[in-house]
XYZ file of C-alpha atoms in Angstrom:
343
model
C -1.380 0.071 -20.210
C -4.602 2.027 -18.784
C -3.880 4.038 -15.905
C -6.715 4.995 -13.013
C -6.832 8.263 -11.528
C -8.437 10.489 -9.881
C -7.728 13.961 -8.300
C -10.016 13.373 -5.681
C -6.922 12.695 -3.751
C -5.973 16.171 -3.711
C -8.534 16.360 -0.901
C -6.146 14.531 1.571
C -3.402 17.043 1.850
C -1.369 19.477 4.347
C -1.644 16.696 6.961
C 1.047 16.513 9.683
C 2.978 13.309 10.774
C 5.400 12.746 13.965
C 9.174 11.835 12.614
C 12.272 11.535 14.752
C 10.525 13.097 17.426
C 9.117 15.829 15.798
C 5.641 16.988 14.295
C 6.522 17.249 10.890
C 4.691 17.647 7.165
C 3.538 14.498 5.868
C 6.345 12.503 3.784
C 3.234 11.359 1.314
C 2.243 14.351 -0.390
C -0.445 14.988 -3.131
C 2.248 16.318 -5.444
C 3.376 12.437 -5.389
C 0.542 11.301 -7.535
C 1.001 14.310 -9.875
C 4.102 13.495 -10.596
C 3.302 9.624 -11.482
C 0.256 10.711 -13.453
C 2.015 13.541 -15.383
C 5.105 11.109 -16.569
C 2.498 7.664 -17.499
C 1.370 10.768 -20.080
C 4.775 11.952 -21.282
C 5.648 8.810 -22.266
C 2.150 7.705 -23.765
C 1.803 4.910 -21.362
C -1.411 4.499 -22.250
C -5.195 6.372 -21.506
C -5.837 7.812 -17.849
C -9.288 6.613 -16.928
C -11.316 7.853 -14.183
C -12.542 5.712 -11.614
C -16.260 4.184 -11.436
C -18.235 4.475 -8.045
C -18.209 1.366 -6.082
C -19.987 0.628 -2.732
C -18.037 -0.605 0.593
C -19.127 -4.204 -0.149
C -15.259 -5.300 -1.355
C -13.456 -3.334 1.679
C -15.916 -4.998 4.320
C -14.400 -8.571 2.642
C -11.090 -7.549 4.522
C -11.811 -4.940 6.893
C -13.640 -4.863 10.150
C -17.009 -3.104 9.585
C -16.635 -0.974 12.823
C -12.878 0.534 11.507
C -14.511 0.740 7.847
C -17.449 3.031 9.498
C -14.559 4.977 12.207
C -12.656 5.902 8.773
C -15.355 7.471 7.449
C -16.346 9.634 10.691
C -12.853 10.229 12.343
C -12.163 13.761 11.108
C -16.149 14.832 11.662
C -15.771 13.544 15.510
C -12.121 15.255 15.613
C -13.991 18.769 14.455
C -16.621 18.080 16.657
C -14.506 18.845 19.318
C -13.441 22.070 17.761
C -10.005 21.207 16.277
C -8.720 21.596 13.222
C -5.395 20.326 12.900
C -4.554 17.341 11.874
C -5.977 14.266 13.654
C -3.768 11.731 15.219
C -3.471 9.091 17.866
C -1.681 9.756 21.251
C -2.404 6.644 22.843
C -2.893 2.974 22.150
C -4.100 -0.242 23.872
C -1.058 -1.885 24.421
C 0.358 -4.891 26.244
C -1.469 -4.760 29.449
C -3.990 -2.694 28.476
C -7.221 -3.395 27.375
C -8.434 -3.522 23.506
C -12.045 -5.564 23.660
C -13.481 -2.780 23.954
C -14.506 -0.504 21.680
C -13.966 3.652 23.231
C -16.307 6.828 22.666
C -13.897 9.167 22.702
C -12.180 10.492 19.160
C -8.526 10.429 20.896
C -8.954 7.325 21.683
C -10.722 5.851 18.694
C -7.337 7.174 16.733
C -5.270 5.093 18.653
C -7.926 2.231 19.010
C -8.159 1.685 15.168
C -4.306 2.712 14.050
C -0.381 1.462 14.375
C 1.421 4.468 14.908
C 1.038 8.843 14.197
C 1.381 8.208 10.686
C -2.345 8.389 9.214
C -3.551 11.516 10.347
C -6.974 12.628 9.061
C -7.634 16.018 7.644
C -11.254 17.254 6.051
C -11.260 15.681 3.268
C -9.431 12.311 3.683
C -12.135 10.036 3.513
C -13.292 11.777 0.256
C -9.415 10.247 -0.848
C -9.314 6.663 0.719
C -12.427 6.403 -0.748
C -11.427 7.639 -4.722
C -8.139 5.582 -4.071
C -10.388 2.586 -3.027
C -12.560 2.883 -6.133
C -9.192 3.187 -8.315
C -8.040 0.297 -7.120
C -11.201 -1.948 -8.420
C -11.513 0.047 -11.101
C -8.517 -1.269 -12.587
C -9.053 -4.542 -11.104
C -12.238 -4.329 -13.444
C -9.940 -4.370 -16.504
C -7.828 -6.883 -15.733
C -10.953 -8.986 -14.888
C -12.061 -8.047 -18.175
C -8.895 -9.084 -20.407
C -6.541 -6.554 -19.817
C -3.592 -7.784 -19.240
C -1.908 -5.332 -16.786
C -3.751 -2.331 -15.501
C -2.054 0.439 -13.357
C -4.555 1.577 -10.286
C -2.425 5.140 -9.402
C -4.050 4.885 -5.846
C -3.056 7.589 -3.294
C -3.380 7.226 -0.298
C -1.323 3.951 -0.384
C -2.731 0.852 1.537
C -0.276 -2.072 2.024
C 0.210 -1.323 5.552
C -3.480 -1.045 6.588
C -4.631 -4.014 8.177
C -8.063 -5.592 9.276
C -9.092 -3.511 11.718
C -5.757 -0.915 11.678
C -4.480 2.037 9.823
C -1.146 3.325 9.834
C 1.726 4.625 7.585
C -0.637 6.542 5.718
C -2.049 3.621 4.709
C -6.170 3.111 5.190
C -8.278 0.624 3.369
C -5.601 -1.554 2.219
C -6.204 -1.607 -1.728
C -4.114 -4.813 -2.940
C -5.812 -6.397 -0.332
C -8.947 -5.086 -1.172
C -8.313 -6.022 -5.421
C -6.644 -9.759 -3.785
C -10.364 -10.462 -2.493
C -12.220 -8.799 -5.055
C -10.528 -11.130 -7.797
C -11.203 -14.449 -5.535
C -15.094 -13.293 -5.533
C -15.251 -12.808 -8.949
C -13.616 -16.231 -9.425
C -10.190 -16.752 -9.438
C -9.065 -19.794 -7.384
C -6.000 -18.535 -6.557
C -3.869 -14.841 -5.904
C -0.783 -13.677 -5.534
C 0.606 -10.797 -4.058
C 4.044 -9.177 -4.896
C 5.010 -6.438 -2.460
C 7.901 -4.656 -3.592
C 7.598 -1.769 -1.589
C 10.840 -0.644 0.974
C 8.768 -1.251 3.101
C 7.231 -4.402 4.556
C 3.463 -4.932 3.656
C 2.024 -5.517 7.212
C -1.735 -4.965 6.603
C -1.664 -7.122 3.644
C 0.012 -10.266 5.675
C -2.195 -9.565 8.374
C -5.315 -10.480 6.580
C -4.336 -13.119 4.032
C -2.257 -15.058 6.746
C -3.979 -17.834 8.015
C -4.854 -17.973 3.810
C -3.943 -20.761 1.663
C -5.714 -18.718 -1.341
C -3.524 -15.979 -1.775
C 0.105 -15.971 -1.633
C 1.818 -13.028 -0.646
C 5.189 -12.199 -0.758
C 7.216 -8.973 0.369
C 10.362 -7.823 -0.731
C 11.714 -4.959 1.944
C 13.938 -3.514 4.525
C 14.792 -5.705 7.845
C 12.253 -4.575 10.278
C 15.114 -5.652 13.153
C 15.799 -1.767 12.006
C 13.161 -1.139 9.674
C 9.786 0.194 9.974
C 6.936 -1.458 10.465
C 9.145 -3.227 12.914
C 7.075 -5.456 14.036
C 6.415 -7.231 11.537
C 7.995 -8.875 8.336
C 10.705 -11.361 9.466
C 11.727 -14.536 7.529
C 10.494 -16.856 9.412
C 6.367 -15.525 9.278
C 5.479 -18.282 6.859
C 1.544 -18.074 7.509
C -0.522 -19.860 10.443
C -3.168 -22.897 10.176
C -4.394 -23.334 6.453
C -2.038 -20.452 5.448
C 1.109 -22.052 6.223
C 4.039 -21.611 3.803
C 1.980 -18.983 1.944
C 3.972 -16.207 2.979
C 6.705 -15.536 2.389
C 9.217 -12.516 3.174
C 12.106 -11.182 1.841
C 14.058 -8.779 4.675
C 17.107 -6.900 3.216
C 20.078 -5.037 5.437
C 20.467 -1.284 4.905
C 22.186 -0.042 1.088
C 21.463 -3.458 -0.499
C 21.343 -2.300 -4.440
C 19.933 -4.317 -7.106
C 22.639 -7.278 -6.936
C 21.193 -8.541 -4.283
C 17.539 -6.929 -4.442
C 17.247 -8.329 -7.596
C 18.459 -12.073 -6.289
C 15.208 -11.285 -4.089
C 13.147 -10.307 -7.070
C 13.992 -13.398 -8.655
C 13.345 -15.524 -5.548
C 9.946 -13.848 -5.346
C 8.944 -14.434 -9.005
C 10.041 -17.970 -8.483
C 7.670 -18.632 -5.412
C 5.001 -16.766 -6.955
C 4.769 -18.610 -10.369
C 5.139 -22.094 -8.284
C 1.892 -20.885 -6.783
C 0.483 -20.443 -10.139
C -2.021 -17.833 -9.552
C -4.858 -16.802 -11.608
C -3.517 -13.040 -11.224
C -1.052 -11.051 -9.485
C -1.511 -8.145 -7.706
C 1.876 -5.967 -7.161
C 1.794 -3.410 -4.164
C 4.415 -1.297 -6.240
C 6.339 0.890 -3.973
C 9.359 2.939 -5.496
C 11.265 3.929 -2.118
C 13.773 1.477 -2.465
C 15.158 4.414 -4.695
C 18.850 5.351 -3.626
C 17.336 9.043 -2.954
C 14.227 8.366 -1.224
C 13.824 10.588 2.175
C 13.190 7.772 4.278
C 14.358 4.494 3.168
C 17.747 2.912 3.099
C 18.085 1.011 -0.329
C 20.322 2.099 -3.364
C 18.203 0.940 -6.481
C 19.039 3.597 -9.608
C 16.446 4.665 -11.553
C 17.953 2.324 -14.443
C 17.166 -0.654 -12.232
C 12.825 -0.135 -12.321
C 12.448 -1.558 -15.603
C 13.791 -4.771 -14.969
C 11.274 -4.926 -12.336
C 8.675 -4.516 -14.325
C 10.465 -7.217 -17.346
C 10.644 -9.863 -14.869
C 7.059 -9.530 -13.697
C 5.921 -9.549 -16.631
C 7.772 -13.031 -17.440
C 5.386 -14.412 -15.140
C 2.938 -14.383 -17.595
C -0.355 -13.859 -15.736
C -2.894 -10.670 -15.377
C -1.058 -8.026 -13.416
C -2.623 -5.257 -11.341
C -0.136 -2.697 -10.328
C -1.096 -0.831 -7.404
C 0.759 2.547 -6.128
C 2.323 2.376 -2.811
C 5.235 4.073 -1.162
C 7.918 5.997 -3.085
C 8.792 9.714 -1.498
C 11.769 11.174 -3.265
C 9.016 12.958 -5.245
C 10.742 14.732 -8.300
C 12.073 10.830 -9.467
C 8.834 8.578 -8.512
C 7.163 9.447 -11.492
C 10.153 8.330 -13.904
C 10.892 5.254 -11.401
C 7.110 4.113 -11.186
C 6.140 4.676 -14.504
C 9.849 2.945 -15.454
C 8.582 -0.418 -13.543
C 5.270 -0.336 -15.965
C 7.108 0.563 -18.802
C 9.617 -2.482 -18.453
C 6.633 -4.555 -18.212
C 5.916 -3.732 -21.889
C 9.007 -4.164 -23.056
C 9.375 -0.421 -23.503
């Protein structure tokens, strides 16, 4: 299986986030992709391609233009004003306040355009949503083009970036992104399998009132879970999109007996949909180690996620999500592609 990759996301690094209260060092660290990228070549999963230069075109299809053009000037407006830490929101437009219109001010752009203090912008973090963007079509290229799975190593993740939103270091949301991509090149129909701890917010924000792409989520309750808000059973999808979403919430320290059943329940849904392609937002935080999740999957358990995704039977685009317990998400990512091959 080709891998894309680029070290472009190096760039996005030493960023702060706000955790329990406190202002800590971001949980989704650079040395995360290394460690994916340096296992797919001890094992020989397959080349590690660069990716090729795209225009904004496919992330205008599911963003707002205005947040698409903010993401691109937020940390140049944020030194502007003589700082150099980390950017992040301190306020946002909530209930009873006012969010139709657009603000001037940099402080309040950041909370304008995000969902929480979790997708702060340092100097070169556009230079890394934008390499992570391009990996992400890059290997949506190959599938297009007869591959029949493709791995898009993306960093910074995307699944919980929505229209018009950023958040849990999540910007341009890239499954999203590849979803629409492969409906303009001509599939009829997409799924999307998020199996991620947790739930994919961004990505059920834009496809829900969607009958052509399905997208399913596989993740902690958010009754205690983040993104909290979001990701309860009964969201099935709104207007033409009803019943084409579908979610999946799990308790705390559910292991693979019954993540698994979910897996299966997923797979079922998805192949009743009978997509053209699937695109899996492949998170590995549902690891029994990771920093900030409360799952108990084993490292033994990713290939069987991979082995029943791949009894689907349809293209595959793997894109990289969440997964923090860094010193095991190379060997439990790479594990999930592996399985897919039969490995």
């Amino acid at each position: 299986m080709k891998t894309i990759y680029s070290p472009t996301h190096l760039r996005h690094a030493g960023h702060w986030e706000v955790a329990g209260g406190t202002l800590v060092p971001g949980f989704e660290k650079p040395i995360r992709a290394e460690y994916v990228r340096s296992r797919a070549e001890a094992v020989g999963l397959g080349p590690i391609l660069p990716p090729s230069s795209f225009t904004l075109d496919a992330a205008l299809r599911v963003h707002a233009a205005d947040y698409v053009e903010f993401l691109g000037k937020a940390w140049d407006m944020w030194a502007a004003t003589g700082r150099h830490t980390t950017a992040l929101p301190m306020t946002w437009p909530v209930k009873g306040l006012r969010n139709d219109r657009r603000p001037e001010s940099i402080d309040a752009l950041l909370g304008f355009y995000s969902l929480d203090a979790g997708a702060g912008f340092q100097a070169g973090t556009w230079d890394a949503i934008r390499s992570s963007y391009e990996t992400a079509l890059t290997a949506a290229t190959l599938v297009k083009g007869g591959e029949r799975a493709a791995f898009a190593l993306c960093r910074p993740p995307g699944h919980h970036a929505g229209s018009a939103f950023c958040g849990g270091y999540c910007y341009i949301n890239n499954a999203a992104v590849a979803a629409q991509w492969f409906l303009d090149q001509g599939a009829g129909r997409v799924a999307v399998l998020d199996v991620d701890y947790h739930h994919g917010n961004g990505t059920q924000e834009i496809f829900y009132g969607r009958s052509d792409v399905l997208v399913v989520n596989i993740h902690g309750d958010p009754a205690t879970e983040y993104p909290f808000f979001l990701g309860y059973a009964d969201e099935t999808g709104a207007g033409a999109g009803e019943g084409f979403n579908l979610n999946l919430p799990l308790p705390w320290g559910t292991d693979w007996t019954d993540w698994g059943a979910a897996l299966e329940a997923g797979c079922r849904r998805v192949a009743d949909y009978a997509p053209d392609v699937v695109v899996v937002s492949l998170g590995v935080d549902t690891f029994e180690r990771d920093p900030i999740s409360h799952f108990r999957l084993t490292t033994a358990d990713y290939p069987k996620i991979g082995a029943r995704i791949e009894k689907l039977g349809l293209p595959t685009l793997f894109v990289m999500e969440g997964g923090y317990a860094v010193e095991e998400i190379g060997v439990n990512a790479v594990g999930v592609l592996e399985g897919f091959e039969g490995r």
